[in-house]
Short mmCIF file of C-alpha atoms and ligand atoms in Angstrom, two decimals:
data_model
loop_
_atom_site.label_atom_id
_atom_site.label_comp_id
_atom_site.label_asym_id
_atom_site.label_seq_id
_atom_site.Cartn_x
_atom_site.Cartn_y
_atom_site.Cartn_z
CA MET G 1 -2.24 0.84 6.99
CA GLY G 2 -2.43 0.38 3.27
CA MET G 3 -0.89 2.53 0.59
CA ASN G 4 -3.15 5.55 0.26
CA GLY G 5 -1.12 8.28 -1.42
CA VAL G 6 1.67 7.96 -3.93
CA LEU G 7 1.85 4.36 -5.16
CA ARG G 8 5.09 4.13 -7.11
CA PRO G 9 7.32 5.58 -9.80
CA GLY G 10 5.13 5.50 -12.90
CA HIS G 11 7.31 6.83 -15.68
CA ALA G 12 10.56 8.47 -16.54
CA ALA G 13 10.66 10.67 -19.63
CA ILE G 14 14.22 10.92 -20.89
CA ARG G 15 15.98 12.62 -23.77
CA VAL G 16 18.13 10.65 -26.18
CA LEU G 17 20.41 11.90 -28.93
CA ASP G 18 19.31 9.49 -31.65
CA LEU G 19 15.94 7.88 -31.25
CA GLU G 20 16.28 4.61 -33.11
CA PRO G 21 19.57 3.41 -31.55
CA ALA G 22 18.03 4.26 -28.17
CA VAL G 23 14.87 2.31 -28.95
CA THR G 24 16.94 -0.64 -30.13
CA TYR G 25 19.00 -0.58 -26.91
CA TYR G 26 15.99 -0.33 -24.60
CA ILE G 27 14.19 -3.15 -26.43
CA GLU G 28 16.98 -5.55 -27.39
CA VAL G 29 19.43 -5.05 -24.50
CA MET G 30 17.39 -3.72 -21.58
CA GLY G 31 14.50 -5.86 -22.72
CA LEU G 32 11.65 -3.37 -22.42
CA ILE G 33 8.54 -3.65 -24.58
CA GLU G 34 7.42 -0.87 -26.95
CA THR G 35 3.76 0.01 -26.39
CA ALA G 36 3.21 3.13 -28.50
CA ARG G 37 4.60 6.03 -30.53
CA ASP G 38 2.90 9.40 -30.67
CA ASP G 39 2.59 12.22 -33.19
CA ARG G 40 5.40 14.10 -31.43
CA GLY G 41 7.78 11.25 -32.16
CA ARG G 42 7.95 9.97 -28.60
CA VAL G 43 8.36 6.24 -27.99
CA TYR G 44 6.64 4.56 -25.04
CA LEU G 45 8.00 1.42 -23.41
CA LYS G 46 7.30 -0.73 -20.36
CA ALA G 47 8.99 -3.47 -18.39
CA TRP G 48 7.29 -6.79 -18.86
CA ASP G 49 5.69 -7.18 -15.41
CA GLU G 50 4.24 -3.69 -15.34
CA HIS G 51 0.53 -3.73 -16.13
CA ASP G 52 0.25 -0.02 -16.91
CA HIS G 53 0.74 1.27 -20.43
CA HIS G 54 4.30 2.59 -20.11
CA SER G 55 7.06 3.44 -17.69
CA LEU G 56 9.68 4.95 -20.01
CA VAL G 57 9.19 7.65 -22.63
CA LEU G 58 12.00 8.47 -25.05
CA ARG G 59 12.28 11.80 -26.84
CA GLU G 60 14.96 12.74 -29.34
CA ALA G 61 16.79 15.91 -28.33
CA ASP G 62 20.16 17.67 -28.58
CA SER G 63 21.23 16.63 -25.08
CA PRO G 64 20.51 13.56 -22.97
CA GLY G 65 18.92 13.71 -19.53
CA LEU G 66 15.60 13.66 -17.75
CA ASP G 67 12.57 15.67 -18.89
CA TYR G 68 10.42 14.58 -15.94
CA MET G 69 9.53 11.66 -13.74
CA GLY G 70 5.95 10.69 -12.94
CA PHE G 71 4.52 9.06 -9.83
CA LYS G 72 1.15 7.29 -9.81
CA VAL G 73 -1.20 8.20 -6.97
CA VAL G 74 -4.05 6.06 -5.77
CA ASP G 75 -6.98 8.13 -7.08
CA ASP G 76 -8.16 11.49 -8.44
CA ALA G 77 -9.02 12.88 -5.01
CA THR G 78 -5.44 12.22 -3.88
CA LEU G 79 -4.15 13.87 -7.05
CA ASP G 80 -6.17 17.02 -6.32
CA ALA G 81 -5.22 17.03 -2.64
CA MET G 82 -1.52 16.72 -3.39
CA ALA G 83 -1.72 19.42 -6.08
CA ALA G 84 -3.40 21.69 -3.54
CA GLY G 85 -0.74 20.86 -0.99
CA LEU G 86 2.02 21.75 -3.42
CA ALA G 87 0.27 25.00 -4.41
CA ALA G 88 -0.12 25.91 -0.75
CA ARG G 89 3.67 25.68 -0.46
CA GLY G 90 4.04 28.09 -3.36
CA VAL G 91 4.94 25.44 -5.92
CA ALA G 92 3.76 26.33 -9.43
CA ILE G 93 1.45 23.66 -10.84
CA GLU G 94 1.12 22.87 -14.54
CA ALA G 95 -1.96 20.87 -15.52
CA VAL G 96 -1.15 18.39 -18.27
CA PRO G 97 -4.35 17.21 -19.98
CA ALA G 98 -5.44 13.59 -20.26
CA GLY G 99 -4.09 12.00 -23.41
CA GLU G 100 -0.94 14.12 -23.63
CA HIS G 101 0.82 10.85 -22.83
CA VAL G 102 -0.71 7.93 -24.68
CA GLY G 103 -3.06 5.99 -22.41
CA THR G 104 -2.65 8.36 -19.48
CA GLY G 105 -5.07 10.53 -17.53
CA ARG G 106 -4.51 14.14 -16.48
CA ARG G 107 -1.22 14.89 -14.83
CA VAL G 108 -0.03 17.53 -12.40
CA ARG G 109 3.48 18.72 -13.19
CA PHE G 110 5.70 20.75 -10.89
CA ARG G 111 9.36 21.57 -10.37
CA VAL G 112 11.15 20.81 -7.12
CA PRO G 113 13.92 22.96 -5.60
CA THR G 114 16.68 20.76 -7.08
CA GLY G 115 15.37 21.75 -10.51
CA HIS G 116 13.75 18.46 -11.52
CA ALA G 117 10.27 18.25 -13.00
CA PHE G 118 7.94 15.68 -11.46
CA GLU G 119 4.40 14.67 -12.25
CA LEU G 120 1.56 13.02 -10.39
CA TYR G 121 -1.26 11.19 -12.12
CA ALA G 122 -3.99 8.76 -11.09
CA HIS G 123 -4.80 6.88 -14.29
CA LYS G 124 -2.91 4.92 -16.89
CA ASP G 125 -4.45 2.32 -19.19
CA ILE G 126 -3.80 -1.24 -18.10
CA VAL G 127 -2.30 -3.26 -20.91
CA GLY G 128 -1.25 -6.28 -18.83
CA ASN G 129 1.98 -8.17 -18.40
CA GLY G 130 1.61 -10.62 -21.26
CA MET G 131 -0.13 -13.24 -19.15
CA PRO G 132 -3.74 -13.69 -18.06
CA THR G 133 -4.87 -12.47 -14.66
CA MET G 134 -6.94 -15.65 -14.30
CA ASN G 135 -4.68 -18.66 -13.82
CA PRO G 136 -1.54 -16.74 -14.79
CA GLY G 137 1.85 -18.09 -15.72
CA ILE G 138 5.20 -17.14 -14.21
CA ARG G 139 6.97 -15.37 -17.03
CA PRO G 140 5.92 -14.70 -20.61
CA ASP G 141 7.84 -16.34 -23.42
CA ALA G 142 9.95 -14.36 -25.87
CA LEU G 143 11.36 -11.76 -23.48
CA LYS G 144 14.52 -10.15 -24.76
CA GLY G 145 17.73 -8.97 -23.14
CA ILE G 146 17.87 -8.13 -19.45
CA ALA G 147 14.06 -8.06 -19.14
CA PRO G 148 13.60 -6.30 -15.78
CA VAL G 149 10.23 -6.56 -14.07
CA ARG G 150 9.72 -2.83 -13.48
CA LEU G 151 11.06 0.70 -13.40
CA ASP G 152 12.22 0.84 -9.79
CA HIS G 153 13.68 4.23 -8.81
CA ALA G 154 15.83 7.13 -9.94
CA LEU G 155 18.68 9.13 -8.43
CA MET G 156 19.08 12.82 -9.17
CA TYR G 157 21.61 15.56 -8.48
CA GLY G 158 20.80 19.11 -7.43
CA ALA G 159 21.70 21.85 -4.96
CA ASP G 160 18.70 22.44 -2.68
CA LEU G 161 18.38 18.88 -1.42
CA ASP G 162 16.67 20.01 1.78
CA GLY G 163 13.93 21.84 -0.12
CA THR G 164 13.20 18.89 -2.37
CA VAL G 165 13.19 16.39 0.49
CA ALA G 166 10.80 18.64 2.43
CA LEU G 167 8.30 18.63 -0.45
CA PHE G 168 8.50 14.87 -0.87
CA THR G 169 8.12 14.15 2.84
CA GLU G 170 5.78 16.91 4.00
CA VAL G 171 3.47 17.12 0.97
CA LEU G 172 3.74 13.84 -0.96
CA GLY G 173 4.01 11.48 2.03
CA PHE G 174 7.42 9.97 1.30
CA GLN G 175 9.76 8.87 4.10
CA VAL G 176 13.54 9.17 4.18
CA THR G 177 14.80 5.59 4.53
CA GLU G 178 18.54 6.33 4.45
CA SER G 179 20.68 9.43 4.33
CA VAL G 180 24.32 10.47 4.25
CA ALA G 181 25.41 13.58 6.16
CA ALA G 182 28.57 15.66 6.48
CA GLY G 183 28.11 17.09 9.94
CA ASP G 184 24.65 18.64 9.92
CA THR G 185 24.45 18.81 6.14
CA VAL G 186 22.60 16.01 4.41
CA ILE G 187 24.44 15.23 1.18
CA ALA G 188 22.27 12.32 -0.01
CA ALA G 189 18.74 11.23 0.80
CA PHE G 190 16.89 8.07 -0.21
CA LEU G 191 13.09 8.17 -0.04
CA SER G 192 10.29 5.62 -0.17
CA CYS G 193 6.59 6.13 -0.91
CA GLY G 194 5.66 2.59 0.06
CA ALA G 195 7.34 -0.63 1.13
CA LYS G 196 10.40 -0.45 -1.16
CA VAL G 197 13.75 0.62 0.22
CA HIS G 198 13.73 3.62 -2.15
CA ASP G 199 11.62 5.07 -4.93
CA ILE G 200 13.61 8.27 -5.47
CA ALA G 201 16.95 9.58 -4.24
CA PHE G 202 18.74 12.91 -4.32
CA VAL G 203 22.40 13.86 -3.98
CA ARG G 204 23.45 17.40 -3.14
CA GLN G 205 25.52 18.74 -6.02
CA PRO G 206 25.77 22.29 -7.36
CA ALA G 207 24.30 21.67 -10.83
CA ASP G 208 20.50 21.48 -10.72
CA GLY G 209 18.19 19.17 -12.63
CA LYS G 210 20.70 16.40 -13.28
CA LEU G 211 19.94 12.72 -13.67
CA HIS G 212 22.38 10.24 -12.18
CA HIS G 213 20.46 7.09 -13.11
CA ILE G 214 17.15 5.41 -13.64
CA ALA G 215 16.96 1.90 -12.22
CA PHE G 216 15.15 -1.20 -13.38
CA TYR G 217 14.39 -4.07 -11.02
CA VAL G 218 15.24 -7.74 -11.59
CA ASP G 219 14.31 -10.58 -9.27
CA SER G 220 17.66 -11.93 -8.13
CA TRP G 221 21.42 -11.58 -7.87
CA ASP G 222 21.62 -14.20 -10.64
CA ASP G 223 19.62 -11.83 -12.81
CA VAL G 224 22.04 -8.97 -12.03
CA LEU G 225 24.94 -11.19 -13.11
CA ARG G 226 23.04 -12.18 -16.24
CA ALA G 227 22.36 -8.48 -16.91
CA ALA G 228 26.10 -7.82 -16.75
CA ASP G 229 26.64 -10.69 -19.20
CA THR G 230 24.09 -9.11 -21.54
CA ILE G 231 25.75 -5.69 -21.19
CA ALA G 232 29.09 -7.26 -22.13
CA ALA G 233 27.72 -9.39 -24.96
CA ASN G 234 26.16 -6.32 -26.59
CA ASP G 235 29.25 -4.15 -26.08
CA VAL G 236 27.19 -1.66 -24.08
CA SER G 237 29.12 1.04 -22.21
CA HIS G 238 29.64 -0.39 -18.72
CA ASP G 239 29.96 1.78 -15.61
CA LEU G 240 30.47 -0.57 -12.66
CA GLY G 241 29.35 -3.77 -10.97
CA PRO G 242 28.00 -6.31 -10.41
CA THR G 243 28.43 -5.35 -6.78
CA ARG G 244 26.46 -4.49 -3.66
CA HIS G 245 25.47 -1.16 -2.15
CA GLY G 246 25.77 -0.51 1.57
CA ILE G 247 22.82 1.88 1.29
CA SER G 248 19.73 -0.25 0.58
CA ARG G 249 21.84 -3.47 0.61
CA GLY G 250 20.82 -3.72 -3.03
CA GLN G 251 22.75 -5.64 -5.66
CA THR G 252 23.55 -3.77 -8.80
CA VAL G 253 25.20 -3.24 -12.15
CA TYR G 254 25.37 0.08 -14.02
CA CYS G 255 25.71 0.86 -17.71
CA PHE G 256 24.96 3.71 -20.09
CA ASP G 257 22.36 3.88 -22.81
CA PRO G 258 23.67 4.94 -26.26
CA SER G 259 23.08 8.62 -25.35
CA GLY G 260 24.96 8.42 -22.05
CA ASN G 261 22.00 8.21 -19.68
CA ARG G 262 23.04 5.91 -16.84
CA ASN G 263 20.89 2.83 -16.24
CA GLU G 264 21.03 0.62 -13.16
CA VAL G 265 19.87 -2.98 -12.99
CA PHE G 266 19.01 -3.49 -9.34
CA THR G 267 17.70 -6.18 -7.04
CA GLY G 268 17.31 -6.82 -3.33
CA GLY G 269 17.04 -4.18 -0.70
CA TYR G 270 15.07 -4.66 2.46
CA MET G 271 11.37 -4.02 2.99
CA TRP G 272 10.52 -0.57 4.25
CA TYR G 273 7.76 -0.31 6.83
CA PRO G 274 6.83 3.16 8.08
CA ASP G 275 7.83 2.38 11.68
CA ARG G 276 11.35 1.27 10.72
CA PRO G 277 14.15 3.54 11.98
CA PRO G 278 15.85 5.35 9.08
CA LEU G 279 19.52 4.49 8.55
CA LYS G 280 22.15 7.21 8.59
CA TRP G 281 25.66 7.25 7.19
CA THR G 282 28.44 9.70 7.80
CA ALA G 283 30.18 11.27 4.81
CA ASP G 284 33.52 9.69 5.71
CA GLU G 285 31.84 6.29 5.22
CA LEU G 286 30.45 7.22 1.79
CA PRO G 287 32.67 4.73 -0.07
CA ARG G 288 31.30 1.88 2.06
CA ALA G 289 27.77 3.24 1.82
CA LEU G 290 27.95 3.20 -1.96
CA PHE G 291 29.98 0.04 -2.57
CA ILE G 292 30.27 -2.13 0.48
CA HIS G 293 32.83 -4.55 -1.05
CA GLU G 294 35.23 -2.19 -2.82
CA ARG G 295 34.89 0.68 -0.30
CA LYS G 296 36.20 3.05 -2.97
CA LEU G 297 34.57 5.91 -4.82
CA ARG G 298 34.73 5.70 -8.58
CA ASP G 299 35.25 9.05 -10.36
CA SER G 300 32.97 8.24 -13.28
CA PHE G 301 30.19 7.10 -10.97
CA MET G 302 30.40 10.25 -8.88
CA SER G 303 30.74 12.80 -11.65
CA VAL G 304 29.00 11.60 -14.82
CA VAL G 305 25.39 12.75 -14.98
CA THR G 306 23.00 13.79 -17.74
FE1 FE2 X 1 19.94 3.22 -7.74
#
C-alpha cells in the first residue's frame, strides 16, 4: 500500500512578536531559507531539503502561537473527499482560495475540537532543494545554522483530545502510533499519516488551541548535538536536551524562538508501518516516556506553551 491520503505536514503558520528578529533567527540560527514575502507582510521559509515552496509562515502579531498547520494531500480528489468527510461530521469548512499563500493551491481550513486550525491542500509550487534532480549532490553549499532537512511534526495542547484524535483517525486516515493514558483517559496521543513515527501530537490540557512546539528534522544524533552547539553559540533561549524521548525513541533538543514559540530539533524515531502495534504508556511512567534518561518532568517543558 502506498501513501494515498495525507502525505505530510506541509506548513506551520506561526505568530511572532517582532518580525525581523524572528526572520533572522529562523534563517541564521535554525537555518531555514526565505522563499517569499507577501503583501500582508508574511514571510515564507523552507528547510533546505523540502522541494515545496515553503513550510513555515511567519506573521507579526501581538501574541506568539500557531495560526494554523497545513497538511499536503496527494491530489485534488482526496482534498475534496476529505473536506466532504469533515463536513459530514459537522465540521465547518472554510475554503481558502489558491494564491492566498504564495505558490499554493486552494486550501480547506477547519478547526478541530482542541481549538486548533488545520488546513489541507494538494498543490504547492516546487522550488527544489538547491540541487539538481538529475545527478544530484548530497547537500547544498552555504547552508546556515542548524539547517534541518524538513518540518517534521508539531505538538499541541487542548481539552477535547478524544474529539480531535477521532477526526484525524476516522476522517483524515491518521493512525495513533503511541499514547499515554491515566486509567481510561488518554492524556497524550501521537499520530502518523505515513511511515514516520509521528506527524502530529496532542496533549490533553484545559486551555484550547495552544502550541507546545514545532519540530524540525535533522539526519543524526551528531546533528542534534551540533544544533545544541548552535543554540548555545547564538545565545538562543534553551529549553532542554540534547536527550532522548521514550515515546518515539527520538533524539532531541528544544529551544525558543525570539517570541517564545518552542522549537524542537529532532532525529531518529522508528519507522511506522500500518500493521505495527501502537505503543501505550501509563501516566505514572510519563517522565520516562518523555525523557528516558532523566526520568523527570521539567516544569518549563510541561507548562510553557504559546
Ligand atoms: Fe516533538
